[in-house]
CSV table of C-alpha atoms in Angstrom, one decimal:
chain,number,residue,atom,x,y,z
A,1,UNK,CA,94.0,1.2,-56.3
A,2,UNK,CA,92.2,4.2,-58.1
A,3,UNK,CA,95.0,4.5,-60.1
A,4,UNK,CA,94.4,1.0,-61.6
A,5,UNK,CA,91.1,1.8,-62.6
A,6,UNK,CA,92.5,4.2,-65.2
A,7,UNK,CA,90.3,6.7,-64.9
A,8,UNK,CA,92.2,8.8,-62.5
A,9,UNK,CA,90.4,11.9,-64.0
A,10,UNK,CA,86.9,10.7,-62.1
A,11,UNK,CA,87.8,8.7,-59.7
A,12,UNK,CA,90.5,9.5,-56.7
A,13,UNK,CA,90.9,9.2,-53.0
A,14,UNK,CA,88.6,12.2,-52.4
A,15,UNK,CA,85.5,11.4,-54.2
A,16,UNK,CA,85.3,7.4,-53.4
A,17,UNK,CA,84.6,5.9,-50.3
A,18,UNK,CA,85.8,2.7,-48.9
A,19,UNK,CA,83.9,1.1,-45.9
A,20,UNK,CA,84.4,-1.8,-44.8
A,21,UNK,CA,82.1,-4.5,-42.7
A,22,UNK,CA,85.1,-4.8,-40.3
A,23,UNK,CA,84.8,-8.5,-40.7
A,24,UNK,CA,87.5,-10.3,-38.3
A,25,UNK,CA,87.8,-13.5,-41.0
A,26,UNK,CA,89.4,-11.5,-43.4
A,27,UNK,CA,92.6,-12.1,-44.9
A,28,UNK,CA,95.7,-10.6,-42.7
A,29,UNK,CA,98.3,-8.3,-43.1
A,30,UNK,CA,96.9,-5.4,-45.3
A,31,UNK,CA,97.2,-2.4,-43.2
A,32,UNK,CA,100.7,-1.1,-44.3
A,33,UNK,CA,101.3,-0.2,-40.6
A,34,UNK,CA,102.9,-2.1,-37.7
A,35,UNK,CA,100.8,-2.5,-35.3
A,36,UNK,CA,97.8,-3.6,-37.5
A,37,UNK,CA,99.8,-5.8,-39.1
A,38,UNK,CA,102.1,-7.1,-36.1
A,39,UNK,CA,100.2,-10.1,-35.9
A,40,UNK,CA,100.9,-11.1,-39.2
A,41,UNK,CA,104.6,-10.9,-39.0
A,42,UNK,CA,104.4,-8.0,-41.4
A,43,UNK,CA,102.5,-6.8,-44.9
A,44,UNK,CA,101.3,-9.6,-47.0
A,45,UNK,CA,101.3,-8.4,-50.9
A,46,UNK,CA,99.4,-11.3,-51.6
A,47,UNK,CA,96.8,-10.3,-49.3
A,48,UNK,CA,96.8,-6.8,-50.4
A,49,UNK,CA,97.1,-7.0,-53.8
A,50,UNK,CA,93.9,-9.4,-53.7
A,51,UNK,CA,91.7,-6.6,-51.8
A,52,UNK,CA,93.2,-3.8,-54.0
A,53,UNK,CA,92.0,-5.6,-57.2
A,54,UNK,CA,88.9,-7.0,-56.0
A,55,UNK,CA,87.8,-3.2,-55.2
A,56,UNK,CA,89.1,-2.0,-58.3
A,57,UNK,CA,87.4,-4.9,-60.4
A,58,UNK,CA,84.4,-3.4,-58.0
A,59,UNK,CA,84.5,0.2,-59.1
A,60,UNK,CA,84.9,-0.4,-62.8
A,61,UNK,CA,81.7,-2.6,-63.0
A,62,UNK,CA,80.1,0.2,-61.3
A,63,UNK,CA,81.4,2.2,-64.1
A,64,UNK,CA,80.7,0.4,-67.0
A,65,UNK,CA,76.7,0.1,-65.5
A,66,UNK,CA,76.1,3.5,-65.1
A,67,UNK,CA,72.6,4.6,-66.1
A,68,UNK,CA,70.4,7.1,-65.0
A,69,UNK,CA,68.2,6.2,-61.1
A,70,UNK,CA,66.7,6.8,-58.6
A,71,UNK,CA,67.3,6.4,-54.9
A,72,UNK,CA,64.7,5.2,-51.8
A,73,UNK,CA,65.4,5.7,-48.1
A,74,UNK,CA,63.9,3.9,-45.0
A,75,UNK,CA,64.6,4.3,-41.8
A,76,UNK,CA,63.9,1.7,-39.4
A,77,UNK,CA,64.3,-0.3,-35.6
A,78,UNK,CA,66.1,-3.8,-35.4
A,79,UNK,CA,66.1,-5.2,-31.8
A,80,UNK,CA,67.3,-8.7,-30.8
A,81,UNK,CA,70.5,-8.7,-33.1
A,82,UNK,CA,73.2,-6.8,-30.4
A,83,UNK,CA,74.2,-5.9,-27.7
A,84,UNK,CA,77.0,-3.8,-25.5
A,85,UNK,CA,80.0,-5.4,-25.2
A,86,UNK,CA,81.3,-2.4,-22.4
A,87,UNK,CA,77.8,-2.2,-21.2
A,88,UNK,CA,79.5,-0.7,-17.6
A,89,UNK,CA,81.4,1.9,-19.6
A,90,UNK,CA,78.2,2.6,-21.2
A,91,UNK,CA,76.9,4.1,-17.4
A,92,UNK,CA,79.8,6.6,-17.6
A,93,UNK,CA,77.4,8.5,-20.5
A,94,UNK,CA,75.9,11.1,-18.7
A,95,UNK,CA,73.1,11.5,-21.7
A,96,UNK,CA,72.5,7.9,-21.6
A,97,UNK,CA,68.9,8.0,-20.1
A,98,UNK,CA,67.8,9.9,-23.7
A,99,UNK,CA,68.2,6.7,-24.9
A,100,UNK,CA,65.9,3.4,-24.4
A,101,UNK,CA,69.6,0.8,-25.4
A,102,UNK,CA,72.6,0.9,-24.6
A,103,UNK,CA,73.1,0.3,-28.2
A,104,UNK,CA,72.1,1.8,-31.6
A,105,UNK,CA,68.7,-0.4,-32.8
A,106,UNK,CA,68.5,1.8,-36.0
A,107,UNK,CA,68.6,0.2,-39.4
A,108,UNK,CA,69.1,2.7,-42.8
A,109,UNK,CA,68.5,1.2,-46.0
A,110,UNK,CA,68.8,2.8,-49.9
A,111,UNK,CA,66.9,1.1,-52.1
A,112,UNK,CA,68.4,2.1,-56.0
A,113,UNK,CA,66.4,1.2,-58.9
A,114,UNK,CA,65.9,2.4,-62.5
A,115,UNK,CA,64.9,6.2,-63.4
A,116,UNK,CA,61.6,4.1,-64.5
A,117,UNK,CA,61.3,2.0,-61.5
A,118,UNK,CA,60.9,-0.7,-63.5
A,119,UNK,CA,64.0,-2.6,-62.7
A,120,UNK,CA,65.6,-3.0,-59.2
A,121,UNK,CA,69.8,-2.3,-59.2
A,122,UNK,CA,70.8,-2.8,-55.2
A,123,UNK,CA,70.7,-2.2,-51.8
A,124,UNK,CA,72.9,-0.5,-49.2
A,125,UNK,CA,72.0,-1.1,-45.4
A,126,UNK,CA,73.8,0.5,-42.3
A,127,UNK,CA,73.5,-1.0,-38.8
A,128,UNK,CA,75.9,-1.5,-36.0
A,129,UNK,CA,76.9,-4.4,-35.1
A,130,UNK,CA,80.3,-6.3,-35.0
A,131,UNK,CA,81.1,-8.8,-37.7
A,132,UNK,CA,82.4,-11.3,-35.0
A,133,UNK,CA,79.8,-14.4,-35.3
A,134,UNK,CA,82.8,-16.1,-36.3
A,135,UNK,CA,85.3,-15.8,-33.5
A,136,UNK,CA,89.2,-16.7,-33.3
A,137,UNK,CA,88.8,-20.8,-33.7
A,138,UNK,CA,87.5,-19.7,-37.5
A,139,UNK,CA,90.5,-20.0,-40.0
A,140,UNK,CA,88.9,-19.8,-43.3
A,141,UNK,CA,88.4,-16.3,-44.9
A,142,UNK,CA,84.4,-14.9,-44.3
A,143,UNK,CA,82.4,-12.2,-44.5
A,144,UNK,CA,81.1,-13.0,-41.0
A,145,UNK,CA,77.3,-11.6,-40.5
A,146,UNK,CA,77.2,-8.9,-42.6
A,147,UNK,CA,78.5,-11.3,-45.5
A,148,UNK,CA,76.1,-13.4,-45.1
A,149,UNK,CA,73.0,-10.7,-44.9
A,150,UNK,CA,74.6,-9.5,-47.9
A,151,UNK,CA,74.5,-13.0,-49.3
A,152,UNK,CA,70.6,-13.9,-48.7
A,153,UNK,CA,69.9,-10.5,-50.3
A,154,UNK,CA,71.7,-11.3,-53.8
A,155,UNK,CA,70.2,-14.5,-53.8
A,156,UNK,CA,66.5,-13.2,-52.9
A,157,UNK,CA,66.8,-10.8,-56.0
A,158,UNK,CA,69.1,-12.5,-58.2
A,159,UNK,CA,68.2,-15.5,-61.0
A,160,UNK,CA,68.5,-19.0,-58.9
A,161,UNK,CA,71.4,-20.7,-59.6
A,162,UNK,CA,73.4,-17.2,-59.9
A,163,UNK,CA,76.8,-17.6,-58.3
A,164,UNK,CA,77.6,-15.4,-55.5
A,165,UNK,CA,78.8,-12.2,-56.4
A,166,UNK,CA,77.8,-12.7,-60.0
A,167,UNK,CA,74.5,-11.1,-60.3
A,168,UNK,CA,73.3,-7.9,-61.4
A,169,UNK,CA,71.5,-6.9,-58.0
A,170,UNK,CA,74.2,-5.6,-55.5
A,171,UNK,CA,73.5,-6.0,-51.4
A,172,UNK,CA,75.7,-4.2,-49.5
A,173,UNK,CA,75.4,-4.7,-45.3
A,174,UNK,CA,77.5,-1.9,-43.8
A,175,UNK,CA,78.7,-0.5,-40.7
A,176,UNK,CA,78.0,1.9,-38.3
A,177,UNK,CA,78.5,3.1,-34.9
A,178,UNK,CA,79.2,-0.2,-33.7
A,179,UNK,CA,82.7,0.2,-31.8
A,180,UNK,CA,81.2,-1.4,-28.2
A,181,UNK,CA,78.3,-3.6,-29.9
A,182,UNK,CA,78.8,-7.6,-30.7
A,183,UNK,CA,76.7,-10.4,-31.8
A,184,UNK,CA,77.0,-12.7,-29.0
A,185,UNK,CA,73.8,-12.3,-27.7
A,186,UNK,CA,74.4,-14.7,-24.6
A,187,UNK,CA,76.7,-12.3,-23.4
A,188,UNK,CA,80.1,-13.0,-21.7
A,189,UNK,CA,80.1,-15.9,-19.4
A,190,UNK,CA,82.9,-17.7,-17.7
A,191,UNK,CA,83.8,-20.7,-19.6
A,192,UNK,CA,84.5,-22.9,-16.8
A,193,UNK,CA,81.4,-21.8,-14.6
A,194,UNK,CA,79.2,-20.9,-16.8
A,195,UNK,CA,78.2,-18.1,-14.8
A,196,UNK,CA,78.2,-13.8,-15.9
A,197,UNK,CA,82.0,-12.6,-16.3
A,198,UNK,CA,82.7,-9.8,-13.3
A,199,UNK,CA,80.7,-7.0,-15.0
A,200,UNK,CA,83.7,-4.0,-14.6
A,201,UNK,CA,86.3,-5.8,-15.6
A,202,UNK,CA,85.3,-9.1,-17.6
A,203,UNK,CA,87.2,-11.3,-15.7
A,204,UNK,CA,86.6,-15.0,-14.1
A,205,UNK,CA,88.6,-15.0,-11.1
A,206,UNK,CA,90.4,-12.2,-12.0
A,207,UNK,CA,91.6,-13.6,-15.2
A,208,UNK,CA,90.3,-12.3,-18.8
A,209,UNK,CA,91.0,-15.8,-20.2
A,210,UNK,CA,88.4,-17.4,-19.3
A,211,UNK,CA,85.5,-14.3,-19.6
A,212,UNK,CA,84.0,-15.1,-23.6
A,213,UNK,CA,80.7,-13.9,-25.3
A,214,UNK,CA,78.9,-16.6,-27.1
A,215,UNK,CA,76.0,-16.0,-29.9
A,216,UNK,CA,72.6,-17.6,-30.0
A,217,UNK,CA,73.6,-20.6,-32.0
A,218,UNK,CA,74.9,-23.9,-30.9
A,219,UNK,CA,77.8,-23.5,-33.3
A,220,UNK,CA,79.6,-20.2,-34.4
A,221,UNK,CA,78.5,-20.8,-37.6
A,222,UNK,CA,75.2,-21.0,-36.6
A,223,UNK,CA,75.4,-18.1,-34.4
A,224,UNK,CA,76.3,-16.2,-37.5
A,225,UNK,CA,73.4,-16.9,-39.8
A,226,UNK,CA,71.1,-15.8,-37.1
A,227,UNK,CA,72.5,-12.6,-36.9
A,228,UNK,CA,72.9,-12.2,-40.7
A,229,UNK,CA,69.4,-13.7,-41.3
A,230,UNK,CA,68.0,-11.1,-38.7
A,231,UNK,CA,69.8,-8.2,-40.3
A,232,UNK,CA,68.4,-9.2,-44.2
A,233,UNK,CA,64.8,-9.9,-43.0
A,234,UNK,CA,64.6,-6.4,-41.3
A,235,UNK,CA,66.5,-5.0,-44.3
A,236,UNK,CA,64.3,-6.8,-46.6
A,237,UNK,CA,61.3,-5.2,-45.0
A,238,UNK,CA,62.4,-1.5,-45.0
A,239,UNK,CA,63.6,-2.1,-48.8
A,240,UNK,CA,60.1,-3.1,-49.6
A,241,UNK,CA,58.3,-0.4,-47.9
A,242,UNK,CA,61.0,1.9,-49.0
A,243,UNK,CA,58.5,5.5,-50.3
A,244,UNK,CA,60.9,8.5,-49.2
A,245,UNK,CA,63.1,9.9,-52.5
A,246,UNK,CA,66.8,10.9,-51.9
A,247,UNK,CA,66.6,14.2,-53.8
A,248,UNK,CA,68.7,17.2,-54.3
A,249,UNK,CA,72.6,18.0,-55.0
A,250,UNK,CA,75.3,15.3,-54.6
A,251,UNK,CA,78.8,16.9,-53.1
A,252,UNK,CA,81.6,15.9,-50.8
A,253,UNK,CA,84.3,17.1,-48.8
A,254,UNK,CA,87.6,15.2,-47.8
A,255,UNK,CA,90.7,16.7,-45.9
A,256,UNK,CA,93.8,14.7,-43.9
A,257,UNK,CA,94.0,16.1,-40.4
A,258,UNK,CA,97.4,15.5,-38.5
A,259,UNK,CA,95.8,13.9,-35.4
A,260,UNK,CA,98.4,14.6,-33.2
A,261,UNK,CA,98.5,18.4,-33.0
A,262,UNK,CA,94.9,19.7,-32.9
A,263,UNK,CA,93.8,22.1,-30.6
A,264,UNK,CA,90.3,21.2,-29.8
A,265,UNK,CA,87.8,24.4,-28.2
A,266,UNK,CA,86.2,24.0,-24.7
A,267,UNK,CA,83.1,24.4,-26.6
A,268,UNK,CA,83.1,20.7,-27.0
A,269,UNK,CA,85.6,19.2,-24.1
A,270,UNK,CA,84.2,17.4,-21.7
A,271,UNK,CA,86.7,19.7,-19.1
A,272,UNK,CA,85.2,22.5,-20.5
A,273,UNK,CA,88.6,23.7,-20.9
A,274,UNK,CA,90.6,24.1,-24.6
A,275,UNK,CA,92.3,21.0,-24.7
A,276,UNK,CA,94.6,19.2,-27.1
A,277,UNK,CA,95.3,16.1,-28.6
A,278,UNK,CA,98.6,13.9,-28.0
A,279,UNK,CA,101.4,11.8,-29.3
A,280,UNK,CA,99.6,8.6,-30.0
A,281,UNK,CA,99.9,5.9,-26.9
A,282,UNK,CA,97.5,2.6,-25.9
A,283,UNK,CA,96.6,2.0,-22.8
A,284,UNK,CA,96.9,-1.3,-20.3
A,285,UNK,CA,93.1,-2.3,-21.2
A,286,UNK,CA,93.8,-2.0,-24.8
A,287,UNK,CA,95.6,-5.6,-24.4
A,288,UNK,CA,92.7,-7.1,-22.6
A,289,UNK,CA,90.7,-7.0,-25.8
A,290,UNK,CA,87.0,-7.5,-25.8
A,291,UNK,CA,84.6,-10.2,-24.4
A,292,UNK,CA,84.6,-11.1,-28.3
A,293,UNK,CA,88.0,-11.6,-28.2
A,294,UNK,CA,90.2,-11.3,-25.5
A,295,UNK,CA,93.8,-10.7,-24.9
A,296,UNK,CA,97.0,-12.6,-23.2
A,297,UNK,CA,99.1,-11.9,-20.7
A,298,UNK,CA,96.0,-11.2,-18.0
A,299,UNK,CA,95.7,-7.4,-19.0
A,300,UNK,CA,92.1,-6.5,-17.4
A,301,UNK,CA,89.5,-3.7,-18.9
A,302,UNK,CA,89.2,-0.8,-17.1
A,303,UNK,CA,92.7,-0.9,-16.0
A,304,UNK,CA,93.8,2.4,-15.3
A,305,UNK,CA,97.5,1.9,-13.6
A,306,UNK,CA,100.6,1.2,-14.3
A,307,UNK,CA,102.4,-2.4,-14.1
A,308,UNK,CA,106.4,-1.8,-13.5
A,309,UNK,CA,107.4,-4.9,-15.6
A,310,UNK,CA,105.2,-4.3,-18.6
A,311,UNK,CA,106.9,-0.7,-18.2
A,312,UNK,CA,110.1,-2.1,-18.6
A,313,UNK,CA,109.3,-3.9,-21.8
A,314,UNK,CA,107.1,-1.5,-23.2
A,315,UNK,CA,110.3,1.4,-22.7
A,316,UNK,CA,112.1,-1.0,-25.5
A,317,UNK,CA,109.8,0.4,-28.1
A,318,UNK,CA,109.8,3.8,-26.8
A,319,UNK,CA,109.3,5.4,-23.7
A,320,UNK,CA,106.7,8.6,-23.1
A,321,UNK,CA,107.1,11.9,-22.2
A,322,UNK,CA,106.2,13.6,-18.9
A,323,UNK,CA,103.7,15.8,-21.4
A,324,UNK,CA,102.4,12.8,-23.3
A,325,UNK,CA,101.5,11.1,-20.1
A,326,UNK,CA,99.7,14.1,-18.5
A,327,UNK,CA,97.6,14.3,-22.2
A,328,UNK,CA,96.7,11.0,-22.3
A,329,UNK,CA,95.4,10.8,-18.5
A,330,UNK,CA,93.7,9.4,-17.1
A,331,UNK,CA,94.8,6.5,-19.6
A,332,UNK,CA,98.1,4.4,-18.6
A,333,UNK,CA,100.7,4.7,-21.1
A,334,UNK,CA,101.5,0.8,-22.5
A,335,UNK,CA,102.4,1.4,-25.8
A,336,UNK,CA,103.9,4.3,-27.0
A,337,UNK,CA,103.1,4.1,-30.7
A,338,UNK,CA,103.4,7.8,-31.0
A,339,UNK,CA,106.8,8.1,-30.8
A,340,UNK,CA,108.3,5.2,-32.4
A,341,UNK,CA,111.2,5.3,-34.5
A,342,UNK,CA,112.8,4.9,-37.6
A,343,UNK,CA,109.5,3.6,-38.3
A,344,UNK,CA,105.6,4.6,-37.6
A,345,UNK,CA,103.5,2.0,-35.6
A,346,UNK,CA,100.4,4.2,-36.4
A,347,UNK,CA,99.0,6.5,-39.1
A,348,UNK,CA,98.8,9.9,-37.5
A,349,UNK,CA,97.6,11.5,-40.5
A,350,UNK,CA,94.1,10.7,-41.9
A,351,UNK,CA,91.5,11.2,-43.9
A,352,UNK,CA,88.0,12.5,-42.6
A,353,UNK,CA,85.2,12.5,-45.4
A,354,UNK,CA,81.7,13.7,-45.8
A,355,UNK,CA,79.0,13.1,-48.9
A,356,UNK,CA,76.0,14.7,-49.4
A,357,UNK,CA,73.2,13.5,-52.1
A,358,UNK,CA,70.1,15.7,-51.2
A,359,UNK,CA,68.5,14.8,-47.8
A,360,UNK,CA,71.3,12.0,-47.1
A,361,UNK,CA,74.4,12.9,-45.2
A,362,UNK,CA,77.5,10.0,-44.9
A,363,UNK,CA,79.9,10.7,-42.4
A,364,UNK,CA,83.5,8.3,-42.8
A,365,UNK,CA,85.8,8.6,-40.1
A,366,UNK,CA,88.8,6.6,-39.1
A,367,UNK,CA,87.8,4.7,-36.5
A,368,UNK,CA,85.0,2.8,-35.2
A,369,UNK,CA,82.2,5.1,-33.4
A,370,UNK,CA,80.9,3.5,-30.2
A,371,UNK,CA,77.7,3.8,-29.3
A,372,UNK,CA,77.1,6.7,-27.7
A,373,UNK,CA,80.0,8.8,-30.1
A,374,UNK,CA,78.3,7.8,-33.1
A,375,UNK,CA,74.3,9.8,-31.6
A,376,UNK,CA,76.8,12.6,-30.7
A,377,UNK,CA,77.8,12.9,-34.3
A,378,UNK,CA,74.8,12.2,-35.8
A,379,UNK,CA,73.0,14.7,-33.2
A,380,UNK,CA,75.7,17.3,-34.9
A,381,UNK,CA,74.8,16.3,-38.5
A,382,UNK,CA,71.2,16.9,-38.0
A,383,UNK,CA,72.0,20.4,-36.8
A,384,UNK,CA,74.3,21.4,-39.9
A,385,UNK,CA,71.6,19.8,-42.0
A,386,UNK,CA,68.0,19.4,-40.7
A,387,UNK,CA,66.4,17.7,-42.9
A,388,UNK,CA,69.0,15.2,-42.8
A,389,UNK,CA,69.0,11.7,-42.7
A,390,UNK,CA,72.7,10.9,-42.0
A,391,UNK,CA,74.2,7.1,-40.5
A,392,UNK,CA,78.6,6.7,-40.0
A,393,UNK,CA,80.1,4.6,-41.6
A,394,UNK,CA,84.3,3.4,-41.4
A,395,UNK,CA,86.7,5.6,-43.8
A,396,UNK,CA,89.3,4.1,-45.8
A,397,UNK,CA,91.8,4.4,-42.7
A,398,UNK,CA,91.2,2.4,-39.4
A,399,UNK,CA,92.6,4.0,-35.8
A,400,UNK,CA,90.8,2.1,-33.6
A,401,UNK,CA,87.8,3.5,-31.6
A,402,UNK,CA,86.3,6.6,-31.3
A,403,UNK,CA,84.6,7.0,-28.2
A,404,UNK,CA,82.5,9.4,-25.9
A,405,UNK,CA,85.4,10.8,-22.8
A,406,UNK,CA,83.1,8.6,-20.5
A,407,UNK,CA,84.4,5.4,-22.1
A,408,UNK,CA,88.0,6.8,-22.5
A,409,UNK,CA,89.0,5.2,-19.3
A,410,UNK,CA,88.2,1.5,-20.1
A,411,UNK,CA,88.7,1.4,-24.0
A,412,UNK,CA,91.8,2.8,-24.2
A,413,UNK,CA,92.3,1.7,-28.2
A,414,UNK,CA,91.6,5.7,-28.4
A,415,UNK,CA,95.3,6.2,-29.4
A,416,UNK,CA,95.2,10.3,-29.6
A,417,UNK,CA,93.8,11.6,-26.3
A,418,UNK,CA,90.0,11.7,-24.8
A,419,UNK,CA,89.5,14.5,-27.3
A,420,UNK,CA,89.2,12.4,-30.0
A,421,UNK,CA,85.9,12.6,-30.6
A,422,UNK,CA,85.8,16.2,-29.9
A,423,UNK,CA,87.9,16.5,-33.0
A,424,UNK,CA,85.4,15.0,-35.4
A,425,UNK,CA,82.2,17.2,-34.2
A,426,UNK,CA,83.4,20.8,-35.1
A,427,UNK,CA,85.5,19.4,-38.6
A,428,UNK,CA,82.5,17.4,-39.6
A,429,UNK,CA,80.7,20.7,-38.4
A,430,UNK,CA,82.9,22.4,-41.1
């Protein structure tokens, strides 16, 4: 994609970030990989040939608007617009009684104008929460919540009848650490009963089928401009009030880490012993997906042994080592995506970014930050930079969650080991 833009001598893959909103109404089969695209039958060009342009078309009227600005920074608390989705992983945090939630409430917005002030350019706004308003039933392509923050944004500072998209003034509604936070505020209940789902394991009866979160609305549609109404009035009030200049130098950083082979130091285990991270594997509650969304074949959260049949297929794709096993524990071993051949199921090898313009600090990984990972990191930032005012956001690359070792039981998406997270601190340290 930067190639396209033709200006390969400013722009490449180490000085532009791509974040996404992790919207799950987008269009399929764009991840060049076989497990995220799997359910797609395979890579759509169509699809990803769309996305490439539409960023590139993005990055050159960027370019051709350049002008000398300014940028704004307020910081500030949204309640009533998530919650935890794995709110009894959550209890396995032994720091979480620092915290008031069991999710992130904070909102960061940069307000960009002219060097003048006299003429507003756009908005960026970080907050965690999942763009999954819109669940599976949905089969037209949306921007889910965050699309539609971004949407009342444009059109609050746009000329009326602008179409969307078109106008001068860009709203941008990112992500953060927002790996076990969803929009269904209702919470998971059991569709038949109506009752809370079994609170370890999201079941109804001892089947995941039938345990769904539901949002606010009556309608999913519905549920979804609450949730992106709530995150552009809050946005639209720190933007406003917005008195705190970003000042100082603007740099970056961006290496590929192998994420296989990395010795991690006690200093940051939670075994207090060096460690290392493993041939990548998902575990048994990986395919019991999330009260969002949830798997087939009854797979259960929290599941942390074996099933002999699902063994037995699972050895067709390949079968794991007595070493990977014993790195990956206490996680059964479903799929082992780390050691399949002639082709990879999973990027091991992936990019980890940082930018710095003055006081602000972005941190892109590649995966989604839960909760509790994602005030880890940010508690490291602030001590590399104090004066820092630093959110995550998603990196170009996506391998599934990055989570604190007390969640690495249930959400066993994390495909490289428990030390996963443990990685990140000390190279984002770096």
């Amino acid at each position: 994609g930067v190639d396209k833009t033709g200006r390969r001598d400013l722009y490449t893959e180490k000085n532009i970030l791509i974040s996404g909103t992790h919207t799950h109404s987008t269009a399929c089969g764009t991840g060049g990989t076989v497990l995220v695209d799997l359910t797609t039958l395979g890579f759509v060009k169509q699809n990803w040939e769309a996305c490439v342009n539409g960023i590139v078309q993005s990055i050159m009227r960027a370019h051709n608007n350049l002008q000398l600005g300014r940028i704004k920074i307020n910081i500030g608390q949204v309640d009533n617009c998530n919650i935890n989705r794995s709110p009894a992983s959550y209890l396995n945090n032994i720091d979480r009684e620092q915290y008031k939630y069991n999710t992130d409430h904070e909102m960061t917005v940069l307000r960009f104008e002219s060097i003048d002030g006299k003429n507003e350019i756009g908005m960026m706004n970080f907050f965690p929460v999942h763009a999954v308003s819109l669940n599976s039933s949905n089969l037209l392509v949306a921007g889910d919540n965050k699309g539609y923050a971004s949407y009342l944004f444009e059109k609050s500072k746009n000329p009326q009848g602008t179409l969307p998209g078109q106008g001068k003034f860009v709203a941008a509604f990112g992500q953060s650490n927002e790996g076990d936070v969803s929009p269904n505020l209702n919470g998971p209940k059991c569709i038949d009963t109506g009752l809370p789902c079994e609170f370890y394991t999201s079941t109804c009866d001892g089947r995941n089928e039938k345990c769904i979160g539901s949002g606010p609305g009556n309608t999913t549609y519905e549920s979804n401009e609450i949730i992106g109404k709530i995150q552009f009035e809050a946005a639209k009030v720190l933007y406003d009030n917005a008195q705190l200049y970003i000042n100082g130098i603007a740099n970056f950083r961006h290496i590929y880490i192998n994420m296989q082979t990395i010795n991690v130091s006690s200093h940051y285990t939670s075994t207090g012993r060096n460690e290392t991270t493993c041939q990548a594997a998902l575990g048994y509650a990986f395919a019991a997906g999330a009260t969002d969304g949830h798997g087939d074949f009854d797979f259960k959260q929290s599941t942390n042994s074996t099933n002999p049949f699902w063994q037995y297929l699972s050895s067709f794709i390949a079968t794991p080592t007595p070493e990977q096993i014993q790195c990956q524990a206490p996680k059964p071993i479903l799929l082992d995506v780390g050691q399949t051949k002639p082709i990879e199921w999973v990027p091991f090898i992936l990019p980890l970014q940082i930018f710095q313009i003055g006081q602000l600090i972005i941190v892109a990984v590649p995966g989604e930050f839960t909760t509790m990972s994602g005030r880890r990191l940010k508690s490291t930032i602030k001590q590399a930079f104090q004066d820092a005012r630093s959110f995550r956001g998603l990196a170009p690359h996506h391998e599934h969650r990055t989570v604190s070792p007390g969640l690495y039981d249930e959400a066993t998406s994390v495909i490289t080991s428990p030390n996963f997270l443990p990685i990140g601190t000390p190279n984002k340290q770096k």
